[in-house]
Amino acid sequence: MRKELRLKNQMSELEKVNQFIEEIGEELGLEMELQMNLNLVMEEMVVNVISYAYPEGKTADIELLAESDGKELTFVLSDRGKEFDPTLNESADMDVNPAERDLGGMGIFIVKNIMNEVTYQRLEGKNLLTMKKDI
């Protein structure tokens, strides 16, 4: 299976991410809990790109590629925004009271805890975030 989704860096596009994950889940026969977790991961990472990768007011494309060999599901999120490696960011400290915790870090904490492997690279002016999940 191979599917691609292209969207604009606008919050109104998030519904397309939900539909994309739902279609993949149906095609691969994934359990609802896994679909919901994958949706959470993809939504979190796409929101980060929408919120931080481009200057305010600049419209740009974001691409999400999904591939599966039946044993592993791989997502590659790519954009041409400013370089940012979320895997280098510290995950949120879950031992700290949420009201006292610094902003940021929750998204990558969620991603690292749901996905089996998360890697980043910058190639030819593109951010490429690869996230793999055993299915």
Coordinates of C-alpha atoms in Angstrom, one line a residue:
M1 CA 0.0 0.0 0.0
R2 CA 1.2 3.5 -0.8
K3 CA -0.9 6.7 -0.4
E4 CA 0.0 10.3 -0.6
L5 CA -1.7 13.4 0.8
R6 CA -0.9 17.0 -0.1
L7 CA -2.3 19.8 2.0
K8 CA -1.8 23.5 2.6
N9 CA -0.4 24.8 5.8
Q10 CA -3.8 25.8 7.2
M11 CA -5.6 24.4 10.2
S12 CA -8.7 23.9 8.1
E13 CA -6.8 21.2 6.2
L14 CA -6.6 18.9 9.3
E15 CA -9.8 17.1 8.4
K16 CA -7.9 15.8 5.3
V17 CA -5.4 14.2 7.7
N18 CA -8.2 12.5 9.6
Q19 CA -9.7 11.1 6.4
F20 CA -6.3 10.0 5.2
I21 CA -5.7 8.0 8.4
E22 CA -9.2 6.5 8.3
E23 CA -8.7 5.3 4.7
I24 CA -5.4 3.7 5.6
G25 CA -7.0 2.1 8.6
E26 CA -9.8 0.6 6.6
E27 CA -7.5 -0.6 3.8
L28 CA -5.1 -2.3 6.2
G29 CA -7.8 -3.5 8.7
L30 CA -6.2 -1.6 11.6
E31 CA -7.9 -1.7 15.0
M32 CA -9.7 1.5 16.0
E33 CA -7.3 2.3 18.9
L34 CA -4.3 2.1 16.6
Q35 CA -6.1 4.4 14.0
M36 CA -6.9 6.9 16.8
N37 CA -3.3 6.9 18.0
L38 CA -2.0 7.3 14.4
N39 CA -4.4 10.1 13.9
L40 CA -3.2 11.8 17.1
V41 CA 0.5 11.5 15.9
M42 CA -0.1 12.8 12.4
E43 CA -2.4 15.6 13.6
E44 CA 0.2 16.7 16.2
M45 CA 3.1 16.8 13.7
V46 CA 1.0 18.5 10.9
V47 CA -0.1 21.2 13.4
N48 CA 3.5 21.8 14.3
V49 CA 4.4 22.3 10.6
I50 CA 1.4 24.6 10.1
S51 CA 2.2 26.6 13.3
Y52 CA 5.9 27.0 13.1
A53 CA 7.5 26.0 9.7
Y54 CA 6.5 29.1 7.7
P55 CA 6.3 32.8 8.3
E56 CA 2.7 34.0 9.1
G57 CA 0.6 34.5 6.0
K58 CA 2.8 32.3 3.7
T59 CA 0.9 29.5 2.0
A60 CA 2.8 26.4 1.3
D61 CA 2.4 22.6 0.7
I62 CA 2.8 19.9 3.2
E63 CA 3.1 16.3 2.0
L64 CA 2.3 13.1 3.9
L65 CA 3.3 9.8 2.4
A66 CA 2.1 6.5 3.9
E67 CA 3.6 3.1 2.9
S68 CA 3.0 -0.4 4.3
D69 CA 4.4 -3.8 3.5
G70 CA 1.7 -5.4 5.8
K71 CA 4.1 -5.6 8.8
E72 CA 5.1 -2.0 9.2
L73 CA 3.4 1.3 8.4
T74 CA 5.7 4.2 7.5
F75 CA 4.7 7.8 7.3
V76 CA 7.0 10.5 5.9
L77 CA 5.9 14.1 6.6
S78 CA 7.7 16.7 4.4
D79 CA 7.6 20.4 4.1
R80 CA 9.9 23.2 2.8
G81 CA 9.6 25.3 5.9
K82 CA 12.4 26.3 8.2
E83 CA 14.7 23.5 9.3
F84 CA 13.5 21.8 12.5
D85 CA 14.4 18.4 13.9
P86 CA 11.7 17.5 16.5
T87 CA 13.6 14.4 17.5
L88 CA 16.3 16.7 19.1
N89 CA 13.7 18.5 21.3
E90 CA 13.4 17.3 24.8
S91 CA 10.2 15.5 25.4
A92 CA 8.0 17.0 28.1
D93 CA 8.9 16.0 31.7
M94 CA 5.9 13.9 32.7
D95 CA 6.9 14.1 36.4
V96 CA 6.2 17.8 36.5
N97 CA 2.8 19.1 37.2
P98 CA 1.2 20.1 33.8
A99 CA 0.4 23.6 35.2
E100 CA 4.1 24.1 36.0
R101 CA 5.6 22.4 32.9
D102 CA 7.3 24.4 30.2
L103 CA 5.4 24.8 26.9
G104 CA 6.3 22.3 24.2
G105 CA 7.6 18.8 24.1
M106 CA 4.2 17.1 24.5
G107 CA 3.8 16.4 20.8
I108 CA 7.2 14.7 20.4
F109 CA 6.6 12.8 23.6
I110 CA 3.3 11.5 22.2
V111 CA 4.9 10.6 18.9
K112 CA 7.9 8.8 20.4
N113 CA 5.6 6.8 22.7
I114 CA 3.2 5.7 20.0
M115 CA 5.5 5.1 17.0
N116 CA 8.3 2.5 17.0
E117 CA 10.8 4.7 15.2
V118 CA 11.0 8.4 14.5
T119 CA 13.8 9.9 12.5
Y120 CA 14.4 13.3 10.9
Q121 CA 16.6 14.5 8.0
R122 CA 16.9 17.7 5.9
L123 CA 17.3 16.9 2.2
E124 CA 17.3 19.3 -0.7
G125 CA 15.6 22.1 1.3
K126 CA 13.0 19.8 2.8
N127 CA 12.2 18.6 6.3
L128 CA 11.6 14.9 6.2
L129 CA 10.1 13.3 9.4
T130 CA 9.8 9.6 9.1
M131 CA 7.6 7.7 11.6
K132 CA 7.3 3.9 11.6
K133 CA 4.8 1.7 13.4
D134 CA 4.7 -2.1 13.5
I135 CA 1.2 -3.3 12.6

